[in-house]
Amino acid sequence: MAGFQIVLVSIISLVAVTPLLSGGAELATEVCKQTKDFDFCHAWIYSEPNAATADRYELVDIVIRKAYSNASDTKDYIASHMKSAVGNESESLKKCVGDYNKAIQSLSQLLNDLNSETYDTIDDLSLDVEGSVRDCEQVSQNSSIIYERNEEMLKLANICYVVSKLFE
């Protein structure tokens, strides 16, 4: 009987600890608590069905891929508005397309580093993403065309930076 109780306690302990080992909802929530906008982060991360059960590697992969997609969509959005822009606005938007290309390149490198288990530069690359978006923001002078998209991308860059710290 004592042997059965030991086995039962062991099984219960293993079941209780397993979610903590895998990360999941607790990990994603802890990451969001460290960002500049918890509510945005939480809604954004949990829009991905796998986020609730993700370990640190999977969570970083989810965040970077979603940020990459957002940066690509934003670049395309800006490029589509270049056709109707004139003068300084046209030049600003052209510069922003280049800045978003840099952000996309940094996010691509983040994915490559993650896939090759090279974690020593992922925090710096996350900061590069933020810097590229800030460069766009500066030249666009808060253009109403791209202001909200820049603000969202800055929040995503912040989330990328926070998840990159999971590998320190």
Short mmCIF file of C-alpha atoms in Angstrom, two decimals:
data_model
loop_
_atom_site.label_atom_id
_atom_site.label_comp_id
_atom_site.label_asym_id
_atom_site.label_seq_id
_atom_site.Cartn_x
_atom_site.Cartn_y
_atom_site.Cartn_z
CA MET A 1 0.00 0.00 0.00
CA ALA A 2 2.83 2.44 0.82
CA GLY A 3 4.40 1.73 -2.57
CA PHE A 4 1.13 2.63 -4.30
CA GLN A 5 0.96 5.94 -2.39
CA ILE A 6 4.51 6.83 -3.40
CA VAL A 7 3.73 6.10 -7.05
CA LEU A 8 0.50 8.13 -6.82
CA VAL A 9 2.28 11.10 -5.21
CA SER A 10 4.99 10.91 -7.88
CA ILE A 11 2.44 10.94 -10.69
CA ILE A 12 0.55 13.86 -9.15
CA SER A 13 3.79 15.80 -8.70
CA LEU A 14 4.81 15.16 -12.30
CA VAL A 15 1.41 16.28 -13.61
CA ALA A 16 1.57 19.46 -11.49
CA VAL A 17 5.08 20.40 -12.63
CA THR A 18 4.76 19.56 -16.35
CA PRO A 19 2.96 22.81 -17.33
CA LEU A 20 5.67 24.83 -15.64
CA LEU A 21 8.39 22.98 -17.51
CA SER A 22 6.76 23.49 -20.87
CA GLY A 23 6.08 27.17 -20.34
CA GLY A 24 2.73 27.76 -21.97
CA ALA A 25 0.27 30.29 -20.69
CA GLU A 26 2.39 31.13 -17.69
CA LEU A 27 5.43 31.86 -19.86
CA ALA A 28 3.52 33.98 -22.36
CA THR A 29 1.87 35.95 -19.56
CA GLU A 30 5.21 36.49 -17.82
CA VAL A 31 6.68 37.77 -21.07
CA CYS A 32 3.79 40.19 -21.53
CA LYS A 33 4.21 41.50 -17.98
CA GLN A 34 7.70 42.67 -18.99
CA THR A 35 6.57 44.59 -22.08
CA LYS A 36 5.51 48.22 -22.34
CA ASP A 37 1.87 47.30 -23.11
CA PHE A 38 0.66 44.15 -21.36
CA ASP A 39 -2.85 44.19 -22.85
CA PHE A 40 -1.59 44.57 -26.41
CA CYS A 41 1.03 41.85 -25.91
CA HIS A 42 -1.42 39.44 -24.31
CA ALA A 43 -4.05 39.88 -27.02
CA TRP A 44 -1.45 39.70 -29.77
CA ILE A 45 0.37 36.59 -28.50
CA TYR A 46 -2.81 34.71 -27.63
CA SER A 47 -4.22 35.34 -31.11
CA GLU A 48 -1.88 32.48 -31.99
CA PRO A 49 -3.55 29.20 -30.91
CA ASN A 50 -0.24 27.50 -30.00
CA ALA A 51 0.89 30.26 -27.63
CA ALA A 52 -0.85 28.82 -24.57
CA THR A 53 1.25 25.65 -24.67
CA ALA A 54 4.45 27.09 -26.14
CA ASP A 55 7.83 26.58 -24.51
CA ARG A 56 10.38 29.40 -24.74
CA TYR A 57 11.69 28.38 -28.16
CA GLU A 58 8.19 28.05 -29.61
CA LEU A 59 7.09 31.34 -28.05
CA VAL A 60 10.04 33.23 -29.52
CA ASP A 61 9.33 31.62 -32.90
CA ILE A 62 5.66 32.65 -32.72
CA VAL A 63 6.52 36.23 -31.79
CA ILE A 64 9.21 36.69 -34.45
CA ARG A 65 7.10 35.14 -37.22
CA LYS A 66 4.10 37.30 -36.36
CA ALA A 67 6.28 40.42 -36.16
CA TYR A 68 7.84 39.52 -39.53
CA SER A 69 4.39 39.21 -41.07
CA ASN A 70 3.32 42.54 -39.60
CA ALA A 71 6.47 44.31 -40.82
CA SER A 72 5.99 42.88 -44.34
CA ASP A 73 2.33 43.93 -44.41
CA THR A 74 3.25 47.41 -43.17
CA LYS A 75 5.96 47.79 -45.80
CA ASP A 76 3.48 46.81 -48.51
CA TYR A 77 0.89 49.21 -47.07
CA ILE A 78 3.40 52.09 -47.14
CA ALA A 79 4.49 51.19 -50.68
CA SER A 80 0.88 51.24 -51.85
CA HIS A 81 0.49 54.79 -50.52
CA MET A 82 3.66 55.99 -52.23
CA LYS A 83 1.87 56.00 -55.58
CA SER A 84 -0.55 58.73 -54.51
CA ALA A 85 1.90 60.72 -52.36
CA VAL A 86 3.59 63.85 -53.62
CA GLY A 87 6.66 65.87 -52.70
CA ASN A 88 8.11 65.38 -49.24
CA GLU A 89 5.52 62.79 -48.30
CA SER A 90 6.59 60.62 -51.22
CA GLU A 91 10.23 60.84 -50.15
CA SER A 92 9.32 60.08 -46.52
CA LEU A 93 7.32 57.03 -47.50
CA LYS A 94 10.14 55.83 -49.77
CA LYS A 95 12.54 56.11 -46.83
CA CYS A 96 10.07 54.22 -44.62
CA VAL A 97 9.89 51.37 -47.11
CA GLY A 98 13.67 51.13 -46.84
CA ASP A 99 13.47 51.25 -43.04
CA TYR A 100 10.89 48.46 -43.00
CA ASN A 101 13.08 46.44 -45.35
CA LYS A 102 15.82 46.73 -42.72
CA ALA A 103 13.38 45.66 -39.99
CA ILE A 104 12.31 42.67 -42.09
CA GLN A 105 15.95 41.75 -42.68
CA SER A 106 16.62 41.88 -38.92
CA LEU A 107 13.55 39.74 -38.21
CA SER A 108 14.67 37.26 -40.87
CA GLN A 109 18.09 37.07 -39.20
CA LEU A 110 16.35 36.55 -35.85
CA LEU A 111 14.53 33.54 -37.29
CA ASN A 112 17.76 32.18 -38.79
CA ASP A 113 19.59 32.60 -35.47
CA LEU A 114 16.76 30.93 -33.60
CA ASN A 115 16.70 28.00 -36.02
CA SER A 116 20.46 27.57 -35.79
CA GLU A 117 20.38 27.95 -31.99
CA THR A 118 22.59 31.03 -32.16
CA TYR A 119 21.11 33.15 -29.41
CA ASP A 120 23.90 35.61 -28.64
CA THR A 121 22.67 38.39 -30.97
CA ILE A 122 18.88 38.02 -30.89
CA ASP A 123 18.42 40.82 -28.37
CA ASP A 124 20.55 43.17 -30.51
CA LEU A 125 18.60 42.24 -33.62
CA SER A 126 15.35 43.01 -31.78
CA LEU A 127 16.72 46.45 -30.98
CA ASP A 128 17.66 46.85 -34.66
CA VAL A 129 14.01 46.23 -35.58
CA GLU A 130 12.93 48.95 -33.17
CA GLY A 131 15.59 51.32 -34.51
CA SER A 132 14.46 50.84 -38.10
CA VAL A 133 10.84 51.58 -37.20
CA ARG A 134 11.89 54.64 -35.19
CA ASP A 135 13.85 55.85 -38.22
CA CYS A 136 10.67 55.61 -40.29
CA GLU A 137 8.70 57.35 -37.57
CA GLN A 138 11.21 60.20 -37.50
CA VAL A 139 11.17 60.88 -41.24
CA SER A 140 7.42 60.44 -41.56
CA GLN A 141 6.85 62.97 -38.77
CA ASN A 142 3.95 60.95 -37.43
CA SER A 143 2.20 60.85 -40.82
CA SER A 144 -1.40 59.86 -40.28
CA ILE A 145 -1.00 57.32 -43.07
CA ILE A 146 1.44 55.16 -41.12
CA TYR A 147 1.38 56.44 -37.53
CA GLU A 148 -0.75 53.61 -36.10
CA ARG A 149 1.17 50.94 -37.97
CA ASN A 150 4.49 52.33 -36.72
CA GLU A 151 3.18 52.40 -33.15
CA GLU A 152 2.03 48.79 -33.43
CA MET A 153 5.35 47.70 -34.91
CA LEU A 154 7.21 49.41 -32.05
CA LYS A 155 5.13 47.39 -29.59
CA LEU A 156 5.95 44.22 -31.53
CA ALA A 157 9.66 45.08 -31.51
CA ASN A 158 9.40 45.48 -27.73
CA ILE A 159 7.81 42.03 -27.43
CA CYS A 160 10.60 40.59 -29.63
CA TYR A 161 13.18 42.13 -27.32
CA VAL A 162 11.52 40.77 -24.18
CA VAL A 163 11.24 37.22 -25.57
CA SER A 164 14.85 37.39 -26.75
CA LYS A 165 15.81 37.76 -23.09
CA LEU A 166 14.49 34.23 -22.47
CA PHE A 167 17.80 32.99 -23.89
CA GLU A 168 20.14 34.86 -21.58
#
